[in-house]
Coordinates of C-alpha atoms in Angstrom, one line a residue:
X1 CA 109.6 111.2 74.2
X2 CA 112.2 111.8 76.8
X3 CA 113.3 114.7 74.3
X4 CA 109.7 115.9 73.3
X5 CA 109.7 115.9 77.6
X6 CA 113.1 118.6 78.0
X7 CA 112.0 120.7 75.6
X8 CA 108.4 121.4 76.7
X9 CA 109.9 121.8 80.2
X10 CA 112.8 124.5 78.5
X11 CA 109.6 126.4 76.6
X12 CA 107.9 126.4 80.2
X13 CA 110.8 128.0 81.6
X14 CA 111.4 130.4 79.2
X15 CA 107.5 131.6 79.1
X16 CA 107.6 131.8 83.0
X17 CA 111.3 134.2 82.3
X18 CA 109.6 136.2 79.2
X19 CA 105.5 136.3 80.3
X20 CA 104.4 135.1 77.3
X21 CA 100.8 133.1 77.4
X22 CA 101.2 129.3 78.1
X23 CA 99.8 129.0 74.1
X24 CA 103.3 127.2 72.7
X25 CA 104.0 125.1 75.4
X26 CA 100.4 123.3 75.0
X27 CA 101.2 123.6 71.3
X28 CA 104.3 121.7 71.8
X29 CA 103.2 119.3 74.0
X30 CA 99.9 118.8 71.3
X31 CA 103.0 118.3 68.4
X32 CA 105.4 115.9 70.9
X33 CA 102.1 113.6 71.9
X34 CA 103.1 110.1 72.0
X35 CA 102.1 107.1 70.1
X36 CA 101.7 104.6 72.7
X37 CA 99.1 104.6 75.8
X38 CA 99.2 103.1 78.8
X39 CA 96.6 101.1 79.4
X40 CA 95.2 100.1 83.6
X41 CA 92.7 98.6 85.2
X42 CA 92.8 95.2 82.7
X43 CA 90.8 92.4 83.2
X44 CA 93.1 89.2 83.8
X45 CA 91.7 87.3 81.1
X46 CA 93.0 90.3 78.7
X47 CA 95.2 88.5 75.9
X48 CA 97.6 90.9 73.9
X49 CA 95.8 90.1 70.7
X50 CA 91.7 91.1 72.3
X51 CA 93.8 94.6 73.6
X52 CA 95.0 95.2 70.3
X53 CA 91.3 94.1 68.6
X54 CA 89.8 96.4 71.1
X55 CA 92.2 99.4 70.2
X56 CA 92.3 99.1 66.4
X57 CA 89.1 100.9 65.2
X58 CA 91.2 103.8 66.1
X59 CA 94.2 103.1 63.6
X60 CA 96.9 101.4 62.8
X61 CA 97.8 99.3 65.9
X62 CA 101.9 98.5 65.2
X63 CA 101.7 96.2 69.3
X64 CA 99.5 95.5 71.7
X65 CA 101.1 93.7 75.1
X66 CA 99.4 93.0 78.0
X67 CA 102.3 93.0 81.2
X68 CA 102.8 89.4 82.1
X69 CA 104.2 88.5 86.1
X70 CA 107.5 86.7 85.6
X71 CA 106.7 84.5 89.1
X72 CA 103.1 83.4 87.9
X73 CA 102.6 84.6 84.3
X74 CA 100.0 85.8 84.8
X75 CA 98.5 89.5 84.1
X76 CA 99.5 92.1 86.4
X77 CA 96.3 94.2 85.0
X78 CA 98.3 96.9 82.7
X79 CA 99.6 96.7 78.9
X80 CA 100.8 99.4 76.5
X81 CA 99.3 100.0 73.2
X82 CA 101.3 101.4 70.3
X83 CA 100.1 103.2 67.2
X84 CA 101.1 104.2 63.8
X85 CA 100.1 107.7 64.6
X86 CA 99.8 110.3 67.4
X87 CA 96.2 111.0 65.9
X88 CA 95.0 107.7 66.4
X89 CA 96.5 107.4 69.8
X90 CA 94.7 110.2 70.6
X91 CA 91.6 109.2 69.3
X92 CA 91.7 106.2 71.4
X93 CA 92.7 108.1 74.5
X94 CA 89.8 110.3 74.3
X95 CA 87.5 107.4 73.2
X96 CA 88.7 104.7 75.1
X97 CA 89.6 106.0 78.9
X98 CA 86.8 105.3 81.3
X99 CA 85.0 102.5 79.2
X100 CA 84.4 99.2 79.6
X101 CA 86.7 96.3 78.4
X102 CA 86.0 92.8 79.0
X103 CA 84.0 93.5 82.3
X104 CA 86.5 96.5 83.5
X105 CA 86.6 100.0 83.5
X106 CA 89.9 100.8 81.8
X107 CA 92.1 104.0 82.2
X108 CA 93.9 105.2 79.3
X109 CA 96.4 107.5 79.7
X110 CA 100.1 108.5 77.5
X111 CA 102.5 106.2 78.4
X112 CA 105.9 108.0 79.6
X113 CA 109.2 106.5 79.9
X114 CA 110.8 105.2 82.9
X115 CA 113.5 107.6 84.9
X116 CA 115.4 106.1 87.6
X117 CA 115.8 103.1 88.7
X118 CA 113.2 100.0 88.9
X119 CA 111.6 100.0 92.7
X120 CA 113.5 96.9 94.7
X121 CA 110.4 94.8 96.1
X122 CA 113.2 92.7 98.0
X123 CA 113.8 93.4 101.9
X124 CA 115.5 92.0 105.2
X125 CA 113.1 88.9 104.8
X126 CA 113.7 85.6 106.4
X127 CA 115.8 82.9 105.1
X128 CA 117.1 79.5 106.1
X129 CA 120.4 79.5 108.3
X130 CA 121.7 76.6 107.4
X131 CA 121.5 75.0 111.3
X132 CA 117.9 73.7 110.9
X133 CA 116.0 77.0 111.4
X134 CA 114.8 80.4 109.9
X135 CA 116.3 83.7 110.6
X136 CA 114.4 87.1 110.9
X137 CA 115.5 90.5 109.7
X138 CA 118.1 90.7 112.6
X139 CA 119.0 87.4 112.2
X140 CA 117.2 85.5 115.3

């Protein structure tokens, strides 16, 4: 994807230099589609095997994983599901984004890779001193 990704942004540039229409870069992006979708908005009672039941009357589902807390384990509300093909993600995009699932309006959208680091949900917290009472931030 990440490749599909530099390419249509090297075709963008090089229609902005040359004037051509915008035509191949939309046909590129069409051809470089991925096979998994991001899916948000999921009910917490969403198991990995009812998201992939709910996806596969659009193809070939290859994994299905709802995003599991690592504190509580319990759902954080998003999964991703993968596809054998680009045409059935695509089918399920345009079928499935907006609808209901399991009492919740989903959103269904391409799933893109990471760049950059994960966001640090850490900060100057409190924390015991060690004489019997709790620091701040600054230590007081």
């Amino acid at each position: 994807m990440a490749f599909c990704n530099k390419v249509g942004s090297l075709l963008r540039h090089s229609i902005s230099q040359n004037g051509q229409t915008p035509m191949a870069s939309m046909l590129n992006a069409a051809r470089c589609m991925s096979s998994k979708l991001f899916i948000g908005g999921l009910s917490f009672g969403t198991s990995d095997e009812s998201l992939k039941e709910a996806f596969s009357s659009f193809g070939d589902v290859t994994e299905a994983r709802v995003i599991m807390d690592r504190n509580t384990g319990k759902s954080r509300g998003f999964g991703f599901v993968d596809f054998a093909s680009d045409e059935s993600a695509s089918s399920a995009l345009n079928a499935m984004d907006g609808q209901e699932l399991h009492g919740r309006n989903i959103r269904v959208s391409i799933a893109t890779e990471r760049t950059g680091p994960r966001p640090y949900n850490g900060g100057g917290g409190g924390g015991y001193r060690g004489d019997g009472g709790f620091s701040g931030p600054s230590g007081y």
